[in-house]
Short mmCIF file of C-alpha atoms and ligand atoms in Angstrom, two decimals:
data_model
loop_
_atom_site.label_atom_id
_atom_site.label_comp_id
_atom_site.label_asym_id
_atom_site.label_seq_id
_atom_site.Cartn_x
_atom_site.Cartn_y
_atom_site.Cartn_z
CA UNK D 1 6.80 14.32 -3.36
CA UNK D 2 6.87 17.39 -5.65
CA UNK D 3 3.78 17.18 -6.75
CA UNK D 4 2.57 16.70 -3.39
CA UNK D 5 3.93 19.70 -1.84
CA UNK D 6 2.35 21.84 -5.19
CA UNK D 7 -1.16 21.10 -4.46
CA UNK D 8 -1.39 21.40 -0.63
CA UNK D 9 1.01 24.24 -0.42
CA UNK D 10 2.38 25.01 2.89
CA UNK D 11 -0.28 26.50 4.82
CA UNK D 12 -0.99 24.51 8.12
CA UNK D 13 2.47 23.78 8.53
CA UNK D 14 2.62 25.79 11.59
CA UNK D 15 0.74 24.24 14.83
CA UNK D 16 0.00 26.79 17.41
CA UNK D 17 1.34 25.71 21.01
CA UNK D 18 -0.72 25.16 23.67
CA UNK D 19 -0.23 25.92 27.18
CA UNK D 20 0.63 22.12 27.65
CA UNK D 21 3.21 21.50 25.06
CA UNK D 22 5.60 22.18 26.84
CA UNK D 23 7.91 19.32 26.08
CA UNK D 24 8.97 20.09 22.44
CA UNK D 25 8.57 16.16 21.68
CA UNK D 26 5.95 14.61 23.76
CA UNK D 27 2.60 16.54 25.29
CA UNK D 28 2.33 15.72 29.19
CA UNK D 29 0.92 12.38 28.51
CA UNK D 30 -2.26 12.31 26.71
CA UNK D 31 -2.91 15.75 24.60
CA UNK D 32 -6.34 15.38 23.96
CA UNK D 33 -7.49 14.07 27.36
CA UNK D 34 -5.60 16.97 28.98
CA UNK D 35 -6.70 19.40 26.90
CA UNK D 36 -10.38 18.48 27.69
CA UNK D 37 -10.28 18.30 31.45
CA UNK D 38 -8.35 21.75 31.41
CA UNK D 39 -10.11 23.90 28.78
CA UNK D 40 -13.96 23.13 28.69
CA UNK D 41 -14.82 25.54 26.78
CA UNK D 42 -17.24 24.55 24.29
CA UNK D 43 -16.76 25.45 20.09
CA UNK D 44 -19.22 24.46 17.41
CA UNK D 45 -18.22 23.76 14.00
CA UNK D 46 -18.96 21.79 10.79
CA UNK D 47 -17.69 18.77 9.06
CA UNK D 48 -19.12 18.27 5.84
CA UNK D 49 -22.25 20.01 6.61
CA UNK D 50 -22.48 17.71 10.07
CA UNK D 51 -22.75 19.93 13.05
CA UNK D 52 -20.39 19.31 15.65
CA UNK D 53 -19.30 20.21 18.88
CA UNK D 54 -15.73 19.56 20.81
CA UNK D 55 -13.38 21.32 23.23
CA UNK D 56 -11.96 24.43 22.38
CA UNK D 57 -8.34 23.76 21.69
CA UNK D 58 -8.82 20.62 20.67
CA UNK D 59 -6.63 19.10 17.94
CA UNK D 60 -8.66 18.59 14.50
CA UNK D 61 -8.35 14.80 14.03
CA UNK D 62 -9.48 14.61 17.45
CA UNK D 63 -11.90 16.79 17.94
CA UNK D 64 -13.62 15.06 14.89
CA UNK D 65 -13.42 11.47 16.15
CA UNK D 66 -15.08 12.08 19.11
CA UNK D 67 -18.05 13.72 16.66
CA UNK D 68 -17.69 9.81 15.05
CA UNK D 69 -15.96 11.32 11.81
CA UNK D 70 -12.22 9.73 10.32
CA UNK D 71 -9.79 11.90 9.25
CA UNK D 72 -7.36 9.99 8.16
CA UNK D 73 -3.36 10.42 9.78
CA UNK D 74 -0.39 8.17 9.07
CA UNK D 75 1.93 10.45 10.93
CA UNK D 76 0.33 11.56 13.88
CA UNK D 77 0.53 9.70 16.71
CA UNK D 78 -2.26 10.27 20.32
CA UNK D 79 -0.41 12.12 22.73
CA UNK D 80 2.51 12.72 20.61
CA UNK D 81 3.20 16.53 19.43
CA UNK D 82 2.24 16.46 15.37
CA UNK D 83 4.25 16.57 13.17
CA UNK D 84 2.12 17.35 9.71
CA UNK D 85 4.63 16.04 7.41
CA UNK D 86 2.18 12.99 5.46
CA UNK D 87 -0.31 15.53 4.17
CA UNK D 88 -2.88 12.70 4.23
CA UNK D 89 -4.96 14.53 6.90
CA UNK D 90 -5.54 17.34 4.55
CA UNK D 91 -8.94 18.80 5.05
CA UNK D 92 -10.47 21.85 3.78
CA UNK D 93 -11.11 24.79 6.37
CA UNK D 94 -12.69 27.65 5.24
CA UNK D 95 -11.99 27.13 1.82
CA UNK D 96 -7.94 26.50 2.49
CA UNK D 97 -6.38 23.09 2.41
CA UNK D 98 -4.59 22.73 6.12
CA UNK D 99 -3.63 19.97 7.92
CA UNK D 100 -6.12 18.57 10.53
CA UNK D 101 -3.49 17.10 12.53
CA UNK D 102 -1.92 20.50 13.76
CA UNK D 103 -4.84 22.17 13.46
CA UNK D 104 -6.85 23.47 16.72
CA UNK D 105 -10.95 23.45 16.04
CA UNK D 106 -12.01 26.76 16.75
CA UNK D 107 -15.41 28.58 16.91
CA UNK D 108 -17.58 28.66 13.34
CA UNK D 109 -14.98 26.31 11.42
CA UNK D 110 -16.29 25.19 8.38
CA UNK D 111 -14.77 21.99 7.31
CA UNK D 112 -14.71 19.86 4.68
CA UNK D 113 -13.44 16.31 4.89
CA UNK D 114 -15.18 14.06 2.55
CA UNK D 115 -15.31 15.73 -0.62
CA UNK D 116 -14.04 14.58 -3.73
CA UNK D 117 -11.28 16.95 -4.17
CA UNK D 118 -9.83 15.42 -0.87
CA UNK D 119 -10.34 12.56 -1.21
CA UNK D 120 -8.20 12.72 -4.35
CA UNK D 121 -5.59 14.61 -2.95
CA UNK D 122 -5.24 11.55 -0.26
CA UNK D 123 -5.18 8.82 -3.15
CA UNK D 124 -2.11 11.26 -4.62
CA UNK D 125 -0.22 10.81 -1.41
CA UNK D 126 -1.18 7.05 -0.61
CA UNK D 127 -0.23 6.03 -4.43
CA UNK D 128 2.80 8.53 -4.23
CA UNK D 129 4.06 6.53 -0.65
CA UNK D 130 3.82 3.17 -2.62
CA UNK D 131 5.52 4.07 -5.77
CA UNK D 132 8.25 5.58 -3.78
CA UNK D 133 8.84 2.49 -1.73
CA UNK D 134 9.32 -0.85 -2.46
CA UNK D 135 5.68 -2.41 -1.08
CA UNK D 136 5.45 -6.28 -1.76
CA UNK D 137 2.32 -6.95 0.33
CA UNK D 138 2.30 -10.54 -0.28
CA UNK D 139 5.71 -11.13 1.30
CA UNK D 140 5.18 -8.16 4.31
CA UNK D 141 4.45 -9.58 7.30
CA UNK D 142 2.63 -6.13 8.56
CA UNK D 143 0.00 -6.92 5.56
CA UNK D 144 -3.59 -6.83 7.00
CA UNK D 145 -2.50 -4.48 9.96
CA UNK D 146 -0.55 -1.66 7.88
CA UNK D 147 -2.34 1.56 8.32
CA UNK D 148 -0.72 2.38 4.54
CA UNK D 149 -2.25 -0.67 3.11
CA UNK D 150 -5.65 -0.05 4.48
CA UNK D 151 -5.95 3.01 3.53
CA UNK D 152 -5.28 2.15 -0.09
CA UNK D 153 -8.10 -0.28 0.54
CA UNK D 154 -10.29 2.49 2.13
CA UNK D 155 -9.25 4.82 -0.97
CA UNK D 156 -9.91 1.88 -3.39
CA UNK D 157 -6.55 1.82 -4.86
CA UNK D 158 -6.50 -0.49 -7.69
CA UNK D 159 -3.15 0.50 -8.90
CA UNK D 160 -0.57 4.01 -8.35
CA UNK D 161 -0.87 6.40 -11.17
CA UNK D 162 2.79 6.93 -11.18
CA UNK D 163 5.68 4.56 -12.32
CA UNK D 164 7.39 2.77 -9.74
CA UNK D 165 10.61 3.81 -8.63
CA UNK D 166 12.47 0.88 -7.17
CA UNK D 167 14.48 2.45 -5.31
CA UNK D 168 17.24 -0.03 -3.64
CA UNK D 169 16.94 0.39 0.24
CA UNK D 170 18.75 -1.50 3.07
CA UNK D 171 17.69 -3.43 5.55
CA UNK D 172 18.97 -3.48 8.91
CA UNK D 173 18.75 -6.93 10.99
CA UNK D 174 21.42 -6.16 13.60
CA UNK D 175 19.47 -5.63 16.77
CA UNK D 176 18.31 -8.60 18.34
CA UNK D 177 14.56 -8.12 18.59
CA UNK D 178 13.92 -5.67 15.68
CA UNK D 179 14.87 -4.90 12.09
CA UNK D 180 14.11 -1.93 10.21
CA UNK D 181 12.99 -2.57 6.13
CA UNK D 182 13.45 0.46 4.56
CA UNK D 183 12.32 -0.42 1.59
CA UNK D 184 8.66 0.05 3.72
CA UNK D 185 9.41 3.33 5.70
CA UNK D 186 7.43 6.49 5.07
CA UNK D 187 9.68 8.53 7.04
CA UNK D 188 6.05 9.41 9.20
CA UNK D 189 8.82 9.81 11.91
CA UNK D 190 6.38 8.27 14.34
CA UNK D 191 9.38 6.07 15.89
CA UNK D 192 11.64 9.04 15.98
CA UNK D 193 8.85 10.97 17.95
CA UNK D 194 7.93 8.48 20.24
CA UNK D 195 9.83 5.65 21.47
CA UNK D 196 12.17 7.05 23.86
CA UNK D 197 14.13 5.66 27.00
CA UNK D 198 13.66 6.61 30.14
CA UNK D 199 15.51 8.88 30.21
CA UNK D 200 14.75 10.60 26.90
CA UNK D 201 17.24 9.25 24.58
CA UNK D 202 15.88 8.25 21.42
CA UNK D 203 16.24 4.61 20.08
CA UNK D 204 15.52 6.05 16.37
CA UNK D 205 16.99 8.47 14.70
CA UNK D 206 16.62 9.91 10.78
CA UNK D 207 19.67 10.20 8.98
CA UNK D 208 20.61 12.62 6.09
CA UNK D 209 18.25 14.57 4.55
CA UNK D 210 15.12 14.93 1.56
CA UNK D 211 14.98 12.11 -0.64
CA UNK D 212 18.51 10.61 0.88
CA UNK D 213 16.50 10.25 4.36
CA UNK D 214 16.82 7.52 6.24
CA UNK D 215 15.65 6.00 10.04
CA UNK D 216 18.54 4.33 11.79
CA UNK D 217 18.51 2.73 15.29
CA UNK D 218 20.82 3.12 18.12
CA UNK D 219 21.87 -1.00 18.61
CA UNK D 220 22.95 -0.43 21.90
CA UNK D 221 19.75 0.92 23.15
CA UNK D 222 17.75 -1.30 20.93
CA UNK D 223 19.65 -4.62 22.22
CA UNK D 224 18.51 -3.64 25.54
CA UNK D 225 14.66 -3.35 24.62
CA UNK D 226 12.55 -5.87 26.16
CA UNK D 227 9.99 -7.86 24.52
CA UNK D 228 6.92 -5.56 25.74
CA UNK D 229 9.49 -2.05 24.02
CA UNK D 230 9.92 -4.21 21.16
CA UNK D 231 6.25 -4.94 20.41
CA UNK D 232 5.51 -1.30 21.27
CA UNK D 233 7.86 -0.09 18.81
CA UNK D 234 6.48 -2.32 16.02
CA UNK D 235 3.22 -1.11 16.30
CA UNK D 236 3.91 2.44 16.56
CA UNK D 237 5.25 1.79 13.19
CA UNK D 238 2.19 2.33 10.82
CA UNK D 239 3.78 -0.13 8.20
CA UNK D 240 5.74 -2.89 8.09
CA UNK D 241 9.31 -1.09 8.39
CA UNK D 242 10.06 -2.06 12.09
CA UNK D 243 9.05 -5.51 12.52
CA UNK D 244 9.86 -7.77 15.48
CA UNK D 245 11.88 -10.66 14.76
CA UNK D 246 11.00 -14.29 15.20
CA UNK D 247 7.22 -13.52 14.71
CA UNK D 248 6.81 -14.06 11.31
CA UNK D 249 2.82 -14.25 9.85
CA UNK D 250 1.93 -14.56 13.31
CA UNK D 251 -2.16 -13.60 12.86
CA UNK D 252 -3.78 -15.59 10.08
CA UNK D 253 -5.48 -13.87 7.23
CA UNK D 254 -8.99 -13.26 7.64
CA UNK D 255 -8.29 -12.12 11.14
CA UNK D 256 -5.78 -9.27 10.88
CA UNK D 257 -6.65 -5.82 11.63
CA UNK D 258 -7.66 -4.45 8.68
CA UNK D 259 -9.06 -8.24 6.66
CA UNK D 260 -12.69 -7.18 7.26
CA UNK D 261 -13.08 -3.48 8.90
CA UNK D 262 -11.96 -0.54 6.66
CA UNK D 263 -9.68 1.53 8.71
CA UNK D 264 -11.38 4.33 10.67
CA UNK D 265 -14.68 2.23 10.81
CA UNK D 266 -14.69 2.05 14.45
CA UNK D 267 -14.38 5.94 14.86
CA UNK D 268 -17.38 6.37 12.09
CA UNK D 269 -19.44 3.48 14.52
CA UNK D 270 -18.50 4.84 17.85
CA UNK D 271 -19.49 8.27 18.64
CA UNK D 272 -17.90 8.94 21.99
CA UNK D 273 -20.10 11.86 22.58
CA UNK R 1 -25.30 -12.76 -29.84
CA UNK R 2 -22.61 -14.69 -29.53
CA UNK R 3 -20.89 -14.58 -26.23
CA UNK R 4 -17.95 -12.39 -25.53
CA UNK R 5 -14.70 -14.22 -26.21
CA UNK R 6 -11.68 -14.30 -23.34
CA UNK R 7 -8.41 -14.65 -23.73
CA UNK R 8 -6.06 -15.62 -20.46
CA UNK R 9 -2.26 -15.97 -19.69
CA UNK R 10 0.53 -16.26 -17.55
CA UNK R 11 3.93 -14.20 -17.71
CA UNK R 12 6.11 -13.17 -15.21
CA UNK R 13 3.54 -15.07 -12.67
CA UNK R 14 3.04 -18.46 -10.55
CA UNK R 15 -0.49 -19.53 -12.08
CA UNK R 16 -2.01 -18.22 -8.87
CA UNK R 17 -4.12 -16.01 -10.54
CA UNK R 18 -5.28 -18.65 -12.77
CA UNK R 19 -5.82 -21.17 -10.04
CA UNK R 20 -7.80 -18.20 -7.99
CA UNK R 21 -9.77 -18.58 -11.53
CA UNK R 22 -10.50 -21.86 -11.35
CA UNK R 23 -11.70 -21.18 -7.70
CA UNK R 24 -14.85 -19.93 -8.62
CA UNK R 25 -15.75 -23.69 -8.26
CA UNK R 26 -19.02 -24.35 -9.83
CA UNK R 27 -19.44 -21.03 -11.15
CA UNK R 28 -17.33 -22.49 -13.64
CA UNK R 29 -20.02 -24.05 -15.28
CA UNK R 30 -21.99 -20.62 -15.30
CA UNK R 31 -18.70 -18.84 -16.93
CA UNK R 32 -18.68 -21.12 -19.67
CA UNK R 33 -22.21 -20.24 -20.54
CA UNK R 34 -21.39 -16.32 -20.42
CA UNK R 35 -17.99 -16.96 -22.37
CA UNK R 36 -16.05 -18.45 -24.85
CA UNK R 37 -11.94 -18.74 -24.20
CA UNK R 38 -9.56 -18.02 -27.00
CA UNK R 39 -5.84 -18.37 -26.39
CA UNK R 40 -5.58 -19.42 -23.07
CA UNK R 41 -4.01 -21.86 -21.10
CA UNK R 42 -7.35 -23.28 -19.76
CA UNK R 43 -7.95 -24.48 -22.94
CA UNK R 44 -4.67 -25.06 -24.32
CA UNK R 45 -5.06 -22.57 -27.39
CA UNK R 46 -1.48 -21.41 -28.24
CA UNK R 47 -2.63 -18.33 -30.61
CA UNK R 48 -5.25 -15.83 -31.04
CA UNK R 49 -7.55 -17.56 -33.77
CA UNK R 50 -9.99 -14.48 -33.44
CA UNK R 51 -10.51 -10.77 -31.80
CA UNK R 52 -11.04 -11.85 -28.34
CA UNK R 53 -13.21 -8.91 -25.58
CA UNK R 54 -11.78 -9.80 -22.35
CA UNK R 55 -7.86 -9.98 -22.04
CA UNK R 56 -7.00 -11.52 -18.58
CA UNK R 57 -3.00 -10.99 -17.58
CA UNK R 58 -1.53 -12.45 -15.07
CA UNK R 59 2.28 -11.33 -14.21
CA UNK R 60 4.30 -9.13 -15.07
CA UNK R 61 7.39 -8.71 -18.02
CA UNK R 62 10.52 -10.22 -16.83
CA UNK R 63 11.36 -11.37 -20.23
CA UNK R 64 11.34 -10.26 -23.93
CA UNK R 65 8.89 -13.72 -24.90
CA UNK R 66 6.60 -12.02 -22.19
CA UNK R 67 7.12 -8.28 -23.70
CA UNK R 68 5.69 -10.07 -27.05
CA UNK R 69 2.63 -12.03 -25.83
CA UNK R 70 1.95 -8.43 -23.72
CA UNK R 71 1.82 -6.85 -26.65
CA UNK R 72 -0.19 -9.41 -28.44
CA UNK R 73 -2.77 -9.58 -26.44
CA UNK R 74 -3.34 -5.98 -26.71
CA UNK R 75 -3.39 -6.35 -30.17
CA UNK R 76 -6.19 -9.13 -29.82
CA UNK R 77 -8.15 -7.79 -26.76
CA UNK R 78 -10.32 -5.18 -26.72
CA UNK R 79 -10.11 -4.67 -23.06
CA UNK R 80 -7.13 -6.02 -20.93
CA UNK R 81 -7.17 -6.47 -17.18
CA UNK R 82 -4.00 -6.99 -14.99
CA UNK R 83 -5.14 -9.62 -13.25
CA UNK R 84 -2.97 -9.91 -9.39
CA UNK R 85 0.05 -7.85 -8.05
CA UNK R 86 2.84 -9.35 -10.50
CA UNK R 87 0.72 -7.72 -13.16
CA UNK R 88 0.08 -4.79 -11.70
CA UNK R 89 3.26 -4.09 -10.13
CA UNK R 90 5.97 -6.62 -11.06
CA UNK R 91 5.03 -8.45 -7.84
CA UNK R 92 7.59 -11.27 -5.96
CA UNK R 93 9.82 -11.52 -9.19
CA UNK R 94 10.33 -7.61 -9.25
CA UNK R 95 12.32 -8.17 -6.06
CA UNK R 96 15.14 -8.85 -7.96
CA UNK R 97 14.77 -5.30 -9.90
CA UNK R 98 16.99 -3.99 -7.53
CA UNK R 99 19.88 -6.76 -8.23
CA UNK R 100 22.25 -6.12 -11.12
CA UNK R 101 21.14 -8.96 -13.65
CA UNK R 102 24.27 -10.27 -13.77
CA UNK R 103 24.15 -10.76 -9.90
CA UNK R 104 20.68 -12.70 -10.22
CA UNK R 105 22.18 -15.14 -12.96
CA UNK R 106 25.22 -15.85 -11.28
CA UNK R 107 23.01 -16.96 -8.23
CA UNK R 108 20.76 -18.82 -9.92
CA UNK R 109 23.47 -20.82 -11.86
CA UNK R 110 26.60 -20.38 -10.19
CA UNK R 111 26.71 -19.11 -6.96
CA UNK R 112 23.24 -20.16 -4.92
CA UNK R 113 22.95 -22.91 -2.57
CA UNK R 114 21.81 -25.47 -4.49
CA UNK R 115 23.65 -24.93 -7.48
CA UNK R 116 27.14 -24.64 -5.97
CA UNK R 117 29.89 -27.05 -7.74
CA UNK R 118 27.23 -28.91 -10.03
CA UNK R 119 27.79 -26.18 -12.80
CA UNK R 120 31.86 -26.83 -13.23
CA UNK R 121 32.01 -25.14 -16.70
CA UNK R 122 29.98 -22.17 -15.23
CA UNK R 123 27.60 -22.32 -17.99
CA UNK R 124 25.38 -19.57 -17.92
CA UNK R 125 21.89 -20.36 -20.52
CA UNK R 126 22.84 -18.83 -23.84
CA UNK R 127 20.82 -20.79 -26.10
CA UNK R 128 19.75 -18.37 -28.62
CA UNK R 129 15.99 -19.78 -28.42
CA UNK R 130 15.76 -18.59 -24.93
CA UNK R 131 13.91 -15.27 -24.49
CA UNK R 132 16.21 -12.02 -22.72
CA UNK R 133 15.95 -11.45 -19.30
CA UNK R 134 14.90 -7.59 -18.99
CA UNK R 135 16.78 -5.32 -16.79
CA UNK R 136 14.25 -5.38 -14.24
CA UNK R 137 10.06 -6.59 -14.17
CA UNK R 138 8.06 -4.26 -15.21
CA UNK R 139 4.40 -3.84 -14.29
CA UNK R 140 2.43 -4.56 -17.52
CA UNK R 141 0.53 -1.14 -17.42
CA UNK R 142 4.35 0.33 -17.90
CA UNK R 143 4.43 -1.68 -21.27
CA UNK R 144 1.36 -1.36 -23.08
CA UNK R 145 -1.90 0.04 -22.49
CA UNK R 146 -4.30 -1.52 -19.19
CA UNK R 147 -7.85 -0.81 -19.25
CA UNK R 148 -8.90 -2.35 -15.48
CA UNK R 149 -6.29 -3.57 -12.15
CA UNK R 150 -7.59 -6.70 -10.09
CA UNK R 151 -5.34 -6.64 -7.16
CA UNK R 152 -4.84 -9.18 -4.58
CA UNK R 153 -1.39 -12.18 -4.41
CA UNK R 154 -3.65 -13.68 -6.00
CA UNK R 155 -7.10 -11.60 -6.29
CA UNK R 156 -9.92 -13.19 -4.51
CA UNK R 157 -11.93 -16.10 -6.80
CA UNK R 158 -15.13 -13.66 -5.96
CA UNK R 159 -13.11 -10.22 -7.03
CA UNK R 160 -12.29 -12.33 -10.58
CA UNK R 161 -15.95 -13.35 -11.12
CA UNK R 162 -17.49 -9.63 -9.95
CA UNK R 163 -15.00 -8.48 -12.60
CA UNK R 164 -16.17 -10.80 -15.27
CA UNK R 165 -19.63 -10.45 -15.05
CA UNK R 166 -19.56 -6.64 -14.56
CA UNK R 167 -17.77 -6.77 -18.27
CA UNK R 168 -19.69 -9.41 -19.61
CA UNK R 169 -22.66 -7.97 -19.09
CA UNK R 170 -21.83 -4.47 -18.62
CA UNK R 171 -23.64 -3.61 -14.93
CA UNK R 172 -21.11 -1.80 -12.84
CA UNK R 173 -18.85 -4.13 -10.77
CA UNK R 174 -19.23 -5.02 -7.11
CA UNK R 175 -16.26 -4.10 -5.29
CA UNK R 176 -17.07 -5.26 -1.33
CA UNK R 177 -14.67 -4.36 1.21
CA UNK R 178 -13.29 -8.18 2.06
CA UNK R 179 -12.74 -8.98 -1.70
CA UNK R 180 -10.07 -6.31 -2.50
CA UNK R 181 -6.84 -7.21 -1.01
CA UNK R 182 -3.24 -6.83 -1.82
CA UNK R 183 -2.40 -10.19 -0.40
S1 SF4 Q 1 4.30 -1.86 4.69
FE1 SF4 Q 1 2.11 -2.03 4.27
S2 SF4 Q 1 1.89 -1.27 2.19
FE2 SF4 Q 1 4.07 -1.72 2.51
S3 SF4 Q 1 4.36 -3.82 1.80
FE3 SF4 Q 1 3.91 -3.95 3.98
S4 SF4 Q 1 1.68 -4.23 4.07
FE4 SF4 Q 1 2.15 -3.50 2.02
S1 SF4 Q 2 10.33 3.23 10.59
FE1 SF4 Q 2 8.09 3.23 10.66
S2 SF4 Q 2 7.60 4.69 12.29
FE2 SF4 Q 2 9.71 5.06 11.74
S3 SF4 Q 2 9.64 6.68 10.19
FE3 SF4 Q 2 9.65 4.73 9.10
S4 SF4 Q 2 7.49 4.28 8.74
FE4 SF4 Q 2 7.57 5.84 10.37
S1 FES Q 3 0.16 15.47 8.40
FE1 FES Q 3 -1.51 15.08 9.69
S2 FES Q 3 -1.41 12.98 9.98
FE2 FES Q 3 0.38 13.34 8.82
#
């Protein structure tokens, strides 16, 4: 991820808080919903040359879908506080690269989303996430609904520049209704984030750290996941690295997800506003 | 003008791709009035008898035999294409790259299910003809030069033909949304 890290730098790393983030992990229930019935004050901006218009406040990747423009995210996660670690959200504001994902739209922001450059720098990171794992699409049962795979298909990714790595990674089929594939997982962090008990304890967890990195899961809490937690959990997962078990190619090809509509085609259809 | 010449063949792959080929259906008969095959196994020719234009490659190298046909037909082909996700990235076979050779031989002729007690000398092949098994399967773009990638396990019948006739007759290639897929 070297590379990476050299040509978006660090900036947009920090998120400002807002008044509602007051849980470290999780925003009171829906961030962006909140954040609109609270603060209605009104910013203009630009994406791409596209006037635009959304709640002051707003988080960047939202405030753009609701204009009917994709940014794309792997690890953020509606309602969940970001976490800008994928980079694949990178946009260009003002002239600096910054993540849209922790990014508030504010007043005069000139951004740019589609442009070459960027779109680039998101084929880097997509290519960089396959090399770096072990993806065998044919025999991944998440193929057709990963949100990895289709946006190598948005990106037209005919092949990674780099060499692949092939890395050995466990899998871990202990729990009853799950098992985790790391040879899949992007560290995105998204079940880490967001699939929590009741009472707050975590059912995922990262272990070790950099390149040694990996998501384990508490079996006791996991055994006791229903079927409904279960299913919730897998698709939180934007790949195919928490699967449920006994499930198996359960949608047939030509109707999955992501078979016939490019990822972020509904947003780009459906302008909400 | 005579018409470009193609060359096709299987390594470290299942034939998919080629069947995917062959599922052009009758578009078959309008491919063999654009080309001509060399060395393929459509047609059964075992060498290069001429400079061929089109290279097709389906699988990846898993072996030294398919390190030397790679390498032939790069010699022969003006333009190679990896042709499906063995090619391109080692595909099912390269999920033994992981496994200490060794391990994967002992399976296969020793150890695995079906094998178990019907090997009593533990025999493992050593015939001197047979080509060596590489450490791991590598993705043929990690061996020689590639010019184009046609993804897909295998690529779509209609992602094949767009290719050909974009080289063939040199129009840029139609890439629609449905007909690139990694599966
Ligand atoms: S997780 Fe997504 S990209 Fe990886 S093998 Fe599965 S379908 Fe392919
Ligand atoms: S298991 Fe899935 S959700 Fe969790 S970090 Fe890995 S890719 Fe993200
Ligand atoms: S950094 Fe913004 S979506 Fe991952």
């Amino acid at each position: 991820m070297g590379v990476i890290r050299k040509l978006f730098g660090d900036q947009g790393r920090k998120t400002e808080k807002t008044p509602l983030q007051d849980d470290p992990e999780r925003t009171a229930s829906h961030s962006s919903t909140n954040i609109v019935n609270t603060m209605s004050e009104k910013v203009k901006f630009t994406i791409d040359g596209k006037a635009c218009v959304a709640d002051k406040g707003m988080n960047l990747v939202d405030a753009a879908k609701i204009n009917g423009i994709y940014i794309p995210t792997l690890c953020h996660l509606e309602g969940v506080k970001p976490a800008g670690s994928c980079r694949i959200c990178n946009v260009r504001i003002n002239g600096r690269p910054m993540t849209a994902c922790t990014t508030e739209v504010a007043e005069g922001m000139v951004i740019e989303n589609n442009i070459p450059e960027i779109q680039e720098m998101r084929k880097i990171i997509i290519e960089t996430l396959f090399v770096s794992g072990n993806h065998f699409c044919p025999a991944c049962e998440k193929s057709g609904n990963c949100e990895l795979q289709a946006l190598a298909y948005r990106y037209q990714m005919m092949v990674p520049r780099f060499p692949y790595e092939f890395e050995e990674k466990q899998v871990d089929a202990t729990s009853p209704k799950l098992y985790i594939d790391r040879n899949r997982c992007i560290l995105c962090k998204r079940c880490v984030r967001s699939i929590k008990k009741a009472d707050g304890k975590s059912i995922f967890a990262i272990k070790g750290r950099g390149h040694k990195a990996i998501i384990i899961i508490d079996h006791k809490l996991a055994e006791a996941m229903t079927d409904e937690e279960a299913q919730r959990a897998m698709d939180i997962c934007p790949v195919g690295s928490i699967l449920r078990k006994e499930r198996g190619y359960i949608t047939p090809i030509g109707k999955r997800k992501y078979d016939t509509t490019p990822i972020g085609s509904d947003i780009e259809q459906n302008v909400t506003k | 003008m005579s018409k470009p010449i193609v060359a096709t063949t299987s390594l470290a792959g299942c034939f998919g791709c080629h069947m995917s080929l062959l599922d052009i259906d009758e578009r078959i008969l309008e491919l063999i009035e654009l080309v001509d095959f060399n060395k393929s196994p459509v047609d059964d020719i075992k060498e290069f008898t001429q400079m061929c234009d089109i290279g097709l490659i389906e699988g990846g190298c898993c072996n030294s035999e398919n390190v030397h046909v790679l390498k032939e037909f790069r010699k022969n082909c003006r333009i190679l294409v990896s042709l499906g996700e063995c090619a391109i990235m080692g595909g099912l076979p390269a999920l033994r790259n992981n496994i200490p050779v060794r391990e994967c031989i002992e399976e296969a002729y020793l150890n695995g299910p079906t094998v178990s007690g019907s090997n009593p000398d533990k025999i493992l092949p050593n015939d001197q003809e047979l080509p060596i098994i590489l450490d791991k399967v590598y993705p043929c773009h990690e061996i020689v030069k590639i010019d184009y990638y046609l993804p897909g396990c295998p690529p779509q019948a209609d992602l094949i033909w767009n290719a050909l006739v974009a080289l063939v007759t040199g129009d840029e290639m139609k890439l629609p949304y449905e007909v690139v897929k990694f599966d």
